[in-house]
Coordinates of C-alpha atoms in Angstrom, one line a residue:
M188 CA 144.7 -18.1 57.3
A189 CA 146.4 -15.0 57.4
S190 CA 147.8 -15.3 54.3
S191 CA 144.8 -15.8 52.2
R192 CA 143.0 -12.9 53.6
A193 CA 145.9 -11.0 52.7
V194 CA 144.6 -7.4 51.8
S195 CA 144.6 -7.0 48.3
S196 CA 145.6 -3.1 46.5
P197 CA 143.0 -1.1 45.4
R198 CA 143.8 -1.5 41.8
A199 CA 142.9 -5.0 42.4
R200 CA 139.9 -4.2 43.9
A201 CA 138.6 -2.2 41.3
G202 CA 139.1 -4.6 38.7
R203 CA 136.9 -6.8 40.6
S204 CA 134.2 -4.6 40.9
G205 CA 134.5 -3.6 37.5
A206 CA 133.8 -7.3 36.8
A207 CA 131.2 -7.8 38.9
A208 CA 129.2 -5.1 37.2
S209 CA 130.0 -6.4 33.9
S210 CA 128.5 -9.3 34.7
T211 CA 125.2 -7.9 36.0
I212 CA 124.7 -5.7 32.6
P213 CA 123.7 -6.8 30.0
R214 CA 125.5 -7.3 26.5
V215 CA 124.0 -4.7 23.8
K216 CA 124.5 -6.5 20.1
T217 CA 126.5 -4.4 17.9
P218 CA 124.8 -3.9 14.4
P219 CA 126.1 -5.0 11.9
G220 CA 128.9 -2.9 10.2
Q221 CA 129.1 -0.6 13.1
K222 CA 132.6 -1.6 15.3
A223 CA 132.3 -1.8 19.0
G224 CA 134.7 1.1 19.5
Q225 CA 132.0 3.6 17.4
K226 CA 129.3 2.2 19.7
K227 CA 131.3 3.4 22.7
R228 CA 132.2 6.5 21.3
A229 CA 128.6 7.4 20.4
S230 CA 127.3 6.4 24.0
D231 CA 130.1 7.9 25.7
G232 CA 129.5 11.1 23.4
V233 CA 133.6 11.2 22.9
G234 CA 133.1 11.3 18.9
R235 CA 130.8 13.9 18.2
R236 CA 131.6 16.3 15.4
R237 CA 131.3 19.9 16.4
A238 CA 129.8 22.7 13.7
P239 CA 132.9 24.7 12.6
A240 CA 133.4 28.1 14.2
K241 CA 132.6 31.2 12.4
P242 CA 135.6 33.0 11.4
V243 CA 135.9 36.3 13.4
R244 CA 136.6 38.7 10.4
P245 CA 139.0 41.3 11.0
A246 CA 138.5 45.1 11.9
A247 CA 139.5 47.1 8.7
S248 CA 142.1 50.1 9.6
A249 CA 141.6 53.1 9.4
R250 CA 143.2 53.8 6.1
G251 CA 140.5 51.2 4.5
T252 CA 143.1 48.9 3.2
G253 CA 140.6 46.1 3.7
R254 CA 143.9 43.5 3.5
G255 CA 142.5 40.9 6.4
A256 CA 138.7 41.3 5.5
A257 CA 140.1 39.6 2.2
G258 CA 141.8 37.0 3.4
A259 CA 139.2 35.8 5.8
R260 CA 137.0 36.0 3.1
G261 CA 139.0 33.7 1.1
A262 CA 139.8 31.4 4.0
A263 CA 136.0 31.1 4.3
G264 CA 135.8 30.2 0.9
G265 CA 138.9 27.9 0.6
R266 CA 140.7 29.9 -1.8
G267 CA 143.8 30.6 0.6
A268 CA 144.2 33.9 2.9
S269 CA 145.4 36.2 0.3
G270 CA 142.1 35.2 -1.8
G271 CA 143.5 33.1 -4.6
A272 CA 141.6 33.1 -8.0
G273 CA 138.7 34.7 -6.6
G274 CA 139.6 36.8 -3.7
A275 CA 138.6 40.3 -3.4
R276 CA 141.2 42.7 -4.4
P277 CA 143.6 45.0 -2.2
G278 CA 141.8 48.2 -1.2
S279 CA 138.5 47.8 -2.3
N280 CA 136.6 46.5 1.3
G281 CA 135.7 43.0 -0.7
R282 CA 134.2 44.1 -3.8
R283 CA 135.3 44.7 -7.5
P284 CA 136.2 48.1 -8.7
P285 CA 133.7 49.5 -11.2
R286 CA 134.6 49.4 -14.7
P287 CA 135.3 52.8 -16.2
R288 CA 131.9 53.5 -18.6
G289 CA 132.3 52.7 -22.6
G290 CA 135.8 50.8 -22.2
S291 CA 137.6 53.9 -22.2
R292 CA 141.5 53.3 -21.6
R293 CA 144.0 55.8 -20.9
L294 CA 146.4 56.3 -23.9
S295 CA 149.9 55.4 -22.9
R296 CA 153.1 57.8 -23.2
T297 CA 154.1 55.6 -26.4
T298 CA 150.7 56.0 -28.3
I299 CA 150.8 59.3 -27.9
A300 CA 154.2 59.7 -28.9
V301 CA 153.1 57.8 -32.3
L302 CA 150.1 60.1 -33.1
V303 CA 152.3 63.4 -32.6
V304 CA 154.4 61.9 -34.8
V305 CA 151.6 60.4 -37.7
G306 CA 150.3 64.0 -37.1
L307 CA 153.6 65.8 -38.1
M308 CA 154.2 63.5 -41.0
V309 CA 150.8 63.9 -42.0
T310 CA 151.2 68.0 -41.7
G311 CA 154.6 68.2 -43.6
I312 CA 153.5 65.8 -46.6
G313 CA 150.5 68.0 -47.2
G314 CA 152.6 71.2 -47.2
L315 CA 155.4 69.8 -49.4
T316 CA 152.1 68.7 -51.9
A317 CA 150.6 72.2 -52.1
A318 CA 154.1 73.9 -52.5
Y319 CA 154.9 71.9 -55.2
F320 CA 151.0 72.4 -56.9
W321 CA 151.9 75.9 -56.5
A322 CA 155.0 76.2 -58.1
A323 CA 154.0 74.0 -60.8
S324 CA 150.8 76.9 -61.7
G325 CA 153.3 79.5 -61.8
I326 CA 151.0 82.0 -59.7
T327 CA 152.9 84.5 -57.9
S328 CA 151.9 86.5 -55.4
S329 CA 152.3 89.8 -57.1
M330 CA 149.6 88.1 -59.4
L331 CA 147.2 87.2 -56.1
A332 CA 147.8 91.1 -54.9
Q333 CA 146.2 92.2 -58.1
P334 CA 142.4 93.2 -57.9
P335 CA 140.1 91.3 -60.5
A336 CA 139.5 92.7 -64.1
P337 CA 136.1 94.9 -63.3
L338 CA 133.0 93.2 -64.8
S339 CA 131.8 95.1 -68.1
T340 CA 128.4 95.6 -69.0
L341 CA 128.7 93.2 -72.4
D342 CA 129.9 90.4 -70.3
L343 CA 126.5 90.4 -68.2
Y344 CA 124.8 89.3 -71.4
T345 CA 125.2 85.7 -73.7
P346 CA 126.1 86.3 -77.0
E347 CA 122.7 85.6 -78.6
Q348 CA 121.8 88.5 -76.4
R349 CA 124.2 90.8 -77.6
A350 CA 123.6 90.2 -81.2
N351 CA 119.9 90.8 -81.0
A352 CA 121.2 94.0 -79.0
E353 CA 123.1 95.7 -82.0
T354 CA 120.6 93.9 -84.7
I355 CA 117.9 96.6 -82.8
I356 CA 120.8 99.3 -82.7
D357 CA 121.5 98.9 -85.9
V358 CA 117.8 98.8 -87.6
A359 CA 117.2 101.9 -85.7
S360 CA 120.2 103.8 -87.4
A361 CA 118.8 102.4 -90.8
Q362 CA 115.5 104.4 -90.0
G363 CA 116.9 107.5 -89.2
L364 CA 116.7 107.1 -85.4
G365 CA 119.0 107.6 -82.6
D366 CA 120.2 106.0 -79.4
D367 CA 116.7 107.3 -77.8
A368 CA 114.9 104.7 -80.0
A369 CA 117.4 102.3 -79.6
T370 CA 117.3 101.8 -76.0
I371 CA 113.4 102.0 -76.6
G372 CA 113.5 98.9 -78.7
V373 CA 116.1 97.1 -76.6
M374 CA 114.0 97.8 -73.5
T375 CA 111.1 96.5 -75.0
A376 CA 112.8 93.3 -76.3
M377 CA 114.2 92.7 -72.7
G378 CA 110.5 92.8 -71.5
E379 CA 109.3 90.8 -73.9
S380 CA 112.1 87.6 -74.5
G381 CA 114.9 88.6 -72.9
L382 CA 116.7 89.5 -76.2
R383 CA 115.9 86.3 -77.5
T384 CA 114.1 85.1 -80.3
I385 CA 111.4 82.7 -78.7
D386 CA 109.4 80.4 -80.7
Y387 CA 106.4 80.1 -78.0
G388 CA 103.8 82.6 -76.5
D389 CA 102.4 83.0 -72.9
L390 CA 99.0 83.0 -71.3
A391 CA 98.2 86.5 -72.2
G392 CA 99.1 85.8 -76.4
P393 CA 99.8 82.2 -76.9
D394 CA 100.6 83.0 -80.9
S395 CA 103.1 85.4 -79.7
R396 CA 106.6 84.9 -81.2
G397 CA 109.9 86.3 -81.9
L398 CA 112.0 89.2 -80.2
F399 CA 109.0 91.5 -79.6
Q400 CA 106.5 88.4 -79.0
Q401 CA 104.4 89.9 -82.2
R402 CA 100.9 88.3 -82.5
D403 CA 99.8 86.1 -85.1
N404 CA 97.2 88.7 -86.7
G405 CA 98.5 89.7 -90.0
H406 CA 99.7 93.2 -88.8
W407 CA 103.7 91.9 -88.0
G408 CA 104.1 89.6 -90.6
T409 CA 104.2 85.8 -91.3
L410 CA 105.9 83.6 -88.4
E411 CA 109.1 83.2 -90.5
Q412 CA 109.2 87.2 -90.7
R413 CA 108.0 87.4 -86.9
M414 CA 111.1 85.2 -85.8
D415 CA 113.9 87.3 -88.3
P416 CA 115.2 89.9 -85.4
V417 CA 116.0 92.0 -88.6
H418 CA 112.4 92.3 -89.7
S419 CA 110.4 91.9 -86.0
S420 CA 112.8 95.0 -85.1
G421 CA 112.0 97.0 -88.2
M422 CA 108.1 96.5 -87.7
F423 CA 108.7 97.8 -84.1
F424 CA 110.1 100.9 -85.2
R425 CA 107.6 101.1 -87.6
D426 CA 104.6 101.4 -85.3
L427 CA 107.0 103.7 -82.7
Q428 CA 107.3 106.0 -85.5
K429 CA 103.6 106.2 -85.9
V430 CA 102.8 107.2 -82.0
P431 CA 102.4 111.1 -81.7
G432 CA 105.0 112.6 -79.9
W433 CA 106.7 109.4 -78.9
Q434 CA 109.7 111.5 -78.2
A435 CA 108.5 113.4 -75.0
L436 CA 107.1 110.4 -73.8
R437 CA 108.3 108.2 -70.9
P438 CA 110.1 105.4 -72.4
T439 CA 107.6 102.8 -71.2
E440 CA 104.9 104.8 -72.3
A441 CA 105.9 104.8 -75.8
A442 CA 106.8 101.1 -75.9
H443 CA 103.4 100.5 -74.4
A444 CA 102.3 102.2 -76.9
V445 CA 103.1 100.0 -79.6
Q446 CA 103.0 96.6 -78.1
L447 CA 99.4 97.3 -76.3
N448 CA 100.7 95.5 -73.1
A449 CA 98.4 94.7 -70.0
D450 CA 100.7 96.9 -67.9
S451 CA 102.0 100.3 -68.7
E452 CA 104.8 100.3 -66.3
H453 CA 106.0 96.7 -67.1
Y454 CA 109.1 98.0 -69.4
T455 CA 109.9 100.8 -66.9
K456 CA 112.5 98.1 -64.9
F457 CA 114.2 97.5 -68.1
Y458 CA 115.0 100.9 -69.0
G459 CA 118.4 101.0 -67.3
P460 CA 119.9 98.0 -68.4
A461 CA 118.7 99.0 -72.0
R462 CA 120.5 102.2 -71.7
A463 CA 123.9 100.6 -70.3
L464 CA 124.0 97.9 -72.6
V465 CA 123.2 100.6 -75.7
V466 CA 126.2 102.5 -74.6
A467 CA 128.3 99.7 -74.2
I468 CA 127.9 98.6 -77.6
L469 CA 128.1 102.0 -79.2
D470 CA 131.4 102.6 -77.0
E471 CA 132.7 99.2 -78.0
R472 CA 132.2 100.1 -81.8
A473 CA 133.9 103.5 -81.5
G474 CA 137.3 102.0 -79.6
R475 CA 136.3 103.8 -76.5
S476 CA 136.4 101.8 -72.9
T477 CA 133.6 100.5 -71.7
P478 CA 132.4 102.1 -68.5
T479 CA 132.5 99.4 -65.3
P480 CA 128.5 99.0 -65.4
T481 CA 126.1 100.6 -62.7
I482 CA 123.5 97.6 -62.6
L483 CA 124.1 94.3 -60.8
P484 CA 124.2 91.3 -62.6
T485 CA 120.7 90.2 -61.2
E486 CA 118.9 92.9 -63.5
A487 CA 120.1 91.6 -66.1
P488 CA 117.5 89.5 -68.3
V489 CA 117.3 86.0 -67.2
S490 CA 116.8 83.4 -69.5

């Protein structure tokens, strides 16, 4: 009896108690597709998944390098500690640096050197070209130093105007009149037609024609005669000599007495240019040098 009741070990007693307990607990049927081990782990709570812990962002240094923050952000995105292809750049605190406006970029030293060389070449070629044409033109520095020749009175008028002025002077001389009468005749022609033989009139005299704008009233001749500078000048001096005391009158008054212009002072502004032109023509004929004109080109009759 003593041998049959031998005291069993604690491990054996635990095994028997576990077998007895397991015999009393009803078996739970395992659903299809699930293993027994998975059921036990689910019941024990051993196989539960934990939520991934949030990465702790290391504090940036006082210098603001931000290398640790960039690495943490890259690890959270699964691209490596260094940020990988989409990581932030060092020194930007996790942000991309702003691009310069307008897409401007600094020129490299090589580009600047090339531009300087090209500029010097262009300047040198331009200087050589200018020097070549300067030498080929035959212009010397002494020529440039000389002042231009003064403009003479005769240069202010066209060949037609000069020819008509000479005709008036010749007709006055043929009728025994002097330079004063010739000046009045040139002054009148300047005020009427600009020393040109024109074939049209104006609002005051639509039928006026010729150098002195003489009307078609039978007093000055036919149209052909009025368009002839010699005939029209002769008709003007003929009527001028009929004016009593015309030599004592002012030139514009003497001309107005013949032409009967609406404005008796119309010819005043033409007396100075007419006198200079008559003197220049007479000096040229006498072989004398023509003095420099004292009137401006703008004061000459405008065609």
